[in-house]
Coordinates of C-alpha atoms (C1' of nucleotides) in Angstrom, one line a residue:
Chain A
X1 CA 26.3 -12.2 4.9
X2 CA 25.5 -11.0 8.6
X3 CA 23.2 -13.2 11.0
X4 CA 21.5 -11.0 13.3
X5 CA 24.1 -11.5 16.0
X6 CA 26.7 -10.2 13.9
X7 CA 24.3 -7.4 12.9
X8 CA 24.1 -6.1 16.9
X9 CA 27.9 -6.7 17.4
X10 CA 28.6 -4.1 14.4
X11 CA 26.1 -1.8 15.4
X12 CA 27.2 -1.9 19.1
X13 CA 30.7 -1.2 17.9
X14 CA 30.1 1.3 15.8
X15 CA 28.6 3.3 18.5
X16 CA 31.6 2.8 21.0
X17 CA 34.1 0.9 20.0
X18 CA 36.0 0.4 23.2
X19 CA 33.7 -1.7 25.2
X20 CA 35.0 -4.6 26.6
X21 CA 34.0 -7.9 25.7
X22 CA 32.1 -8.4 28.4
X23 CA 29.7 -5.4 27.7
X24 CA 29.4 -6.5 24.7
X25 CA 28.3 -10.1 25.0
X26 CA 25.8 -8.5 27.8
X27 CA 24.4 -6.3 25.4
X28 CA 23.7 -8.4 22.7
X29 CA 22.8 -11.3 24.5
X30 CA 25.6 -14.1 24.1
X31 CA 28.0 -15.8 26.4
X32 CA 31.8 -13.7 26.4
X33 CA 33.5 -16.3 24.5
X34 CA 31.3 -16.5 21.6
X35 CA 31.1 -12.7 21.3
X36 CA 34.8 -12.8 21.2
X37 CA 34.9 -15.2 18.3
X38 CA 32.3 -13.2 16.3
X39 CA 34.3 -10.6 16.5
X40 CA 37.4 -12.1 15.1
X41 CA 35.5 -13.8 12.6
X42 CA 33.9 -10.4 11.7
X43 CA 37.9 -9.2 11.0
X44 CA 39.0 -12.1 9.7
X45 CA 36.4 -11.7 7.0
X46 CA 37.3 -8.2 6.4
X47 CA 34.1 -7.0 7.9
X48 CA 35.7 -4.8 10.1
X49 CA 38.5 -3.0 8.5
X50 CA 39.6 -1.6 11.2
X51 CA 38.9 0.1 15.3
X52 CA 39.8 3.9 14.8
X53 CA 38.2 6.9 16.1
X54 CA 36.2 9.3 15.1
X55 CA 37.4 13.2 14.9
X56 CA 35.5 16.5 14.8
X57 CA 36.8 18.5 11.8
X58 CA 35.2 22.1 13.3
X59 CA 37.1 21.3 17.0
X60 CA 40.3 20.8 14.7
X61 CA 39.3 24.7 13.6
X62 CA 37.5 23.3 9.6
X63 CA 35.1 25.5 10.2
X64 CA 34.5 25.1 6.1
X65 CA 34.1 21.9 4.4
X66 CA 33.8 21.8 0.2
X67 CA 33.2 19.3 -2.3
X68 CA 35.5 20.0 -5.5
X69 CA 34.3 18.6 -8.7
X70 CA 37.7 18.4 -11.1
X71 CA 38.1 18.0 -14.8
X72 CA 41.6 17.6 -15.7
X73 CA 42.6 19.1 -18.7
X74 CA 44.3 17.2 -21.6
X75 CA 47.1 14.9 -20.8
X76 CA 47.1 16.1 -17.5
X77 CA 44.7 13.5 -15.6
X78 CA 47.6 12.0 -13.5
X79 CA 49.5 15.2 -12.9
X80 CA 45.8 15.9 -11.2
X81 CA 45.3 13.0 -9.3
X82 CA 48.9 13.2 -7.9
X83 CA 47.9 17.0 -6.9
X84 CA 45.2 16.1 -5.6
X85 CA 46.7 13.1 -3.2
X86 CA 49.4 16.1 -2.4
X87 CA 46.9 18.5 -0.6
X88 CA 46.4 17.1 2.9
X89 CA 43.4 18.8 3.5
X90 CA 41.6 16.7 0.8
X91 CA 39.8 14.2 3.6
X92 CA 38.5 11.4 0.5
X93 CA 38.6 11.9 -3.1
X94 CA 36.7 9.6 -6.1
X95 CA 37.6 8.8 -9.3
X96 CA 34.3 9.0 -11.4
X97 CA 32.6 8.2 -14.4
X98 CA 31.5 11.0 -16.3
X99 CA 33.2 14.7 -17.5
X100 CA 34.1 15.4 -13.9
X101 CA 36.7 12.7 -13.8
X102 CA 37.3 13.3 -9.4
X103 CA 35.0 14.6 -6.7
X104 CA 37.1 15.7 -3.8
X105 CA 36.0 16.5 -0.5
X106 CA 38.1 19.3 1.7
X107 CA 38.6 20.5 5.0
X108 CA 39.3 24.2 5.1
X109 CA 39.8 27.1 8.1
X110 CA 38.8 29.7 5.8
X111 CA 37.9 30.5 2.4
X112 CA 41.2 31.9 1.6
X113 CA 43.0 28.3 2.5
X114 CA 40.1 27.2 -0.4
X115 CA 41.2 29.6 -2.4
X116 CA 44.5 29.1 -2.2
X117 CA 44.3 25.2 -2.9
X118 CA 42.4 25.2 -5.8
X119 CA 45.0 28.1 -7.2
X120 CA 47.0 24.9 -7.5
X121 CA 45.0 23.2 -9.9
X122 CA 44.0 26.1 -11.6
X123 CA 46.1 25.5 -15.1
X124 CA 45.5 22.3 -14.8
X125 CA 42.2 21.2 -14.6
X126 CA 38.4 22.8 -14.2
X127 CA 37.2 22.9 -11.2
X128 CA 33.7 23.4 -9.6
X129 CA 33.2 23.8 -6.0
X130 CA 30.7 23.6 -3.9
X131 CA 30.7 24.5 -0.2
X132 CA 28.8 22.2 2.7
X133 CA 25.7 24.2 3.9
X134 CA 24.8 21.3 6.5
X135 CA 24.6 17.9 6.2
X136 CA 21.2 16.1 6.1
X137 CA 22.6 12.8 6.2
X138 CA 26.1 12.0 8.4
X139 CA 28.5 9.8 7.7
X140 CA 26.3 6.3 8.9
X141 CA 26.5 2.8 7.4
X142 CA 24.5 1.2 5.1
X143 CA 22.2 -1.3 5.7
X144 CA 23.8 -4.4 7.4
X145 CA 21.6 -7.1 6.1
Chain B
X1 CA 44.9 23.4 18.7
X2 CA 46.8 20.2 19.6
X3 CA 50.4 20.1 20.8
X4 CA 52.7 17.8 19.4
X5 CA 51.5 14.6 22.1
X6 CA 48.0 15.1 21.2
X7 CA 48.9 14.8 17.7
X8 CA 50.6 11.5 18.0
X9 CA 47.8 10.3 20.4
X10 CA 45.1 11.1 17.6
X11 CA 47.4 9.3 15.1
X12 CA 47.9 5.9 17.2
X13 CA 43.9 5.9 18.1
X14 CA 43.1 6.5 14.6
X15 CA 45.2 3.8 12.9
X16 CA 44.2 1.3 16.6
X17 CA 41.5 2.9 18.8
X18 CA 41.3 -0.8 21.2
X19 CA 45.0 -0.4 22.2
X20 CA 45.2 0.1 26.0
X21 CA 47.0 3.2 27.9
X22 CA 49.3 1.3 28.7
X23 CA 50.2 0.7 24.9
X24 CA 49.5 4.1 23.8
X25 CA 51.6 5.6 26.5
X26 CA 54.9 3.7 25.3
X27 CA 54.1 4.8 21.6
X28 CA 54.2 7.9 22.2
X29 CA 56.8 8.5 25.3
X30 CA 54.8 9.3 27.8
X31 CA 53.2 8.0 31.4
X32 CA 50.2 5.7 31.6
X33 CA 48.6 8.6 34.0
X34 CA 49.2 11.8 31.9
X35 CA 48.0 10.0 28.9
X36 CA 45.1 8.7 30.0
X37 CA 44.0 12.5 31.4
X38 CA 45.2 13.7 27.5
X39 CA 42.8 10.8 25.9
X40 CA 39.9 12.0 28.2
X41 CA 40.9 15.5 27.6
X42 CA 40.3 15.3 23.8
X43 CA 37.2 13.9 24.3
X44 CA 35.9 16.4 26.4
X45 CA 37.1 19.0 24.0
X46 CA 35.1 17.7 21.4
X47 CA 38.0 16.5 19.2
X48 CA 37.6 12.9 19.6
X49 CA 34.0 12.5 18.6
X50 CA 33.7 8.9 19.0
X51 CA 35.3 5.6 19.5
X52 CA 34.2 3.1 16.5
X53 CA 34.6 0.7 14.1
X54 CA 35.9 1.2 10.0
X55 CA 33.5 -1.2 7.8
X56 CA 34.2 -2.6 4.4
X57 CA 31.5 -2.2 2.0
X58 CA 32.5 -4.5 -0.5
X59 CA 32.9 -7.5 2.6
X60 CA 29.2 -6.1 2.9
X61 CA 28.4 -7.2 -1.0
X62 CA 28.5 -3.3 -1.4
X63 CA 30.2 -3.4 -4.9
X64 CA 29.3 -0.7 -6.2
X65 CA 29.4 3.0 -5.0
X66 CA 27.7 6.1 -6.4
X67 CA 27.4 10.1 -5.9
X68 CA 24.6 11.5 -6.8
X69 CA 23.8 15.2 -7.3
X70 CA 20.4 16.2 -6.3
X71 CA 18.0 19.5 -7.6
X72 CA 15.0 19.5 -6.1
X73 CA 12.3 20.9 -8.3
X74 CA 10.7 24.1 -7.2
X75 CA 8.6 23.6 -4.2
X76 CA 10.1 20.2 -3.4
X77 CA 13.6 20.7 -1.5
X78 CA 12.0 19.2 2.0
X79 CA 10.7 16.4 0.6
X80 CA 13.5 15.4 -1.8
X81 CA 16.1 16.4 1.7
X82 CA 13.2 13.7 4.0
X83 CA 13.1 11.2 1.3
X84 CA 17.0 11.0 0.5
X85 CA 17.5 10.7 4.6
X86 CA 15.1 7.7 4.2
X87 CA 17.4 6.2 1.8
X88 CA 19.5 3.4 4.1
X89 CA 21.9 2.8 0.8
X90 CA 23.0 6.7 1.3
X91 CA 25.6 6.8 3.2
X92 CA 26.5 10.1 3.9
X93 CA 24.5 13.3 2.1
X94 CA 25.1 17.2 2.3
X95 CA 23.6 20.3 1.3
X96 CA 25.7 22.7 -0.7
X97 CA 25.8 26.0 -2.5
X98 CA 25.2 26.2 -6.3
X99 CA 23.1 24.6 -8.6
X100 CA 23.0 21.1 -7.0
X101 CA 21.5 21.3 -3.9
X102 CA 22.3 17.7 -2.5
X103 CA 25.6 15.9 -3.0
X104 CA 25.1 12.2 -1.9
X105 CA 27.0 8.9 -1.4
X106 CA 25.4 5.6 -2.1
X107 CA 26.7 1.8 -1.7
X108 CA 24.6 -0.4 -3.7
X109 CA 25.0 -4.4 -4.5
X110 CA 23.8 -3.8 -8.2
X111 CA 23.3 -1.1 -11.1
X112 CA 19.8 -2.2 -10.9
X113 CA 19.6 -1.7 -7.2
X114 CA 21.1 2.5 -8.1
X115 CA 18.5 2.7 -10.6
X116 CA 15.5 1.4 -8.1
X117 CA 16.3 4.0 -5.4
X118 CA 16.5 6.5 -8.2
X119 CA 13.2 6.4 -9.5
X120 CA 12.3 7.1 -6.0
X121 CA 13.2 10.5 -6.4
X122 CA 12.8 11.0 -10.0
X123 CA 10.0 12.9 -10.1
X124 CA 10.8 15.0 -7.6
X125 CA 14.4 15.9 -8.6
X126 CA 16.6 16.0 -11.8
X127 CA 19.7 14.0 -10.5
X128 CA 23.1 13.4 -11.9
X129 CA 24.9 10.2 -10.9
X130 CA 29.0 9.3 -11.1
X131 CA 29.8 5.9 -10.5
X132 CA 32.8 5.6 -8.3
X133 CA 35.7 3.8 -10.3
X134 CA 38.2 4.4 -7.4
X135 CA 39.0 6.3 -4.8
X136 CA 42.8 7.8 -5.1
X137 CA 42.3 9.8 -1.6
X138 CA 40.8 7.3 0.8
X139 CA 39.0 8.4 3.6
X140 CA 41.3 10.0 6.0
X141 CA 42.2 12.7 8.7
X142 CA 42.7 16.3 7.6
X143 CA 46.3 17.7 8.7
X144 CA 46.2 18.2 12.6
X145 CA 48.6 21.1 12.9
Chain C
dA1 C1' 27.8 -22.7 17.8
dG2 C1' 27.4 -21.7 22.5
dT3 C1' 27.8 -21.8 27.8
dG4 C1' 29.7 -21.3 32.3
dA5 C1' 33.3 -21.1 35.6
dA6 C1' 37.9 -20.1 36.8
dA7 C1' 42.7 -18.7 36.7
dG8 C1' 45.9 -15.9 35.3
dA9 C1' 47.2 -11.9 33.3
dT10 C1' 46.5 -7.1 32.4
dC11 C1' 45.1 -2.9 33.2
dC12 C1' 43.5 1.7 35.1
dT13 C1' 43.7 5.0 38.6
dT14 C1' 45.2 6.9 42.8
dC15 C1' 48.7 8.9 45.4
dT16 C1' 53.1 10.9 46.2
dT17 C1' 57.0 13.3 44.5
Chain D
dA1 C1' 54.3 14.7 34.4
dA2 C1' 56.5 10.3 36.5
dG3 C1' 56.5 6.1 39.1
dA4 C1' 54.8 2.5 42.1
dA5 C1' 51.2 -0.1 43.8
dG6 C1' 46.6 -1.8 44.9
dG7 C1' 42.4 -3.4 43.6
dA8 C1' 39.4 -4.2 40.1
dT9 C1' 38.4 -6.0 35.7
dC10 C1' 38.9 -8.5 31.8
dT11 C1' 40.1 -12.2 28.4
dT12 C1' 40.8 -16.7 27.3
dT13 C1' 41.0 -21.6 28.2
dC14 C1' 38.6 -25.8 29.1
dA15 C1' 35.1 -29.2 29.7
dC16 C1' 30.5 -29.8 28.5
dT17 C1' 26.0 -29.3 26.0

DNA sequence: AGTGAAAGATCCTTCTT
DNA sequence: AAGAAGGATCTTTCACT
């Protein structure tokens, strides 16, 4: 899937995505050329979906993050999902197996904004919520090999 | 928090972060100089946490996602919290409120992988486990206003 | 696949307004 | 915040292993 090159290209960009080239192919241990190649090879495979950057939700004032488990009622599962899509501070949200049919995950600046948001869901599905004490394991990737 | 510059700064990086200044600058009307200082800027203020990469799980042979909530039996939060960082497959993993204490995010290649890393904690933890079907609200940035 | 050198292009930052 | 310019840096091409 990866050689180990590849392996220490992703992991190098993952960690800062803006070196050159040339860094690059130093820190790894290859020739500039060929570290440019594996890296178009590693998007041309769909590897690496994309260089973007990173934000810091509490900077942006989410001071609160909360994971929504939903249940739509009858008949209204798409109405739901829709809803759901429609509230911009919903970050990711899953479509699951089991009686909670999404899991969403929000950014919030207070516990009223929460409030408010699931308000409108309320007739329309059952919600249970959970708010983000700390988190024991940041976003990371999985195992490249 | 961010005036309307930063915003569309934070926009282009997130959708490109390896386009130069010079680029970013004409997307979003400005000098080279002022928006190299506003690029530095939001990294000092903590907003832009990082420059990296966006990798595809399923290019990775990661087919298969689950979220897994985690109790702890009594006596055994620190271990089940140590031995779910352990696990390289989870992703991402945070403490709530309520009944579950853990909410986490696996990517496994098989169901037979899922149930492995499960038995790992099985007797330490009752967990509940949603496959993800798909994800209507992909990963993305919370509303920058 | 990878290397090394070189040339040309591009870029960032500084300074002045 | 803009504009120009200097000086550095980089990426890619090419021949060769």
């Amino acid at each position: 899937m990866l050689d180990d090159v590849d392996r220490r290209i992703v992991e190098a960009l993952s960690l800062d995505a803006r070196i050159s080239v040339k860094e690059l192919a130093q820190a790894i241990g290859l020739s500039s050329p060929s570290t440019s190649e594996r890296v178009k090879r590693l998007e041309e495979r769909g590897i690496i979906r994309a260089f973007t950057i990173d934000l810091a939700p509490e900077a942006l004032g989410y001071t609160l993050q909360a994971i929504v488990r939903v249940r739509p009622l009858p008949g209204k599962l798409h109405i739901v999902q829709q809803l759901i899509a429609d509230i911009p501070e919903v970050v990711e949200c899953d479509k699951v197996t089991g009686d909670d049919c999404f899991i969403a995950r929000l950014y919030v600046r207070s516990i009223g904004q929460l409030d408010d948001i699931l308000d409108r869901i309320a007739d329309k599905a059952e919600t249970n919520t959970a708010i983000v004490k700390s988190q024991p394991v940041k976003r990371r990737n999985p195992p490249l090999g």
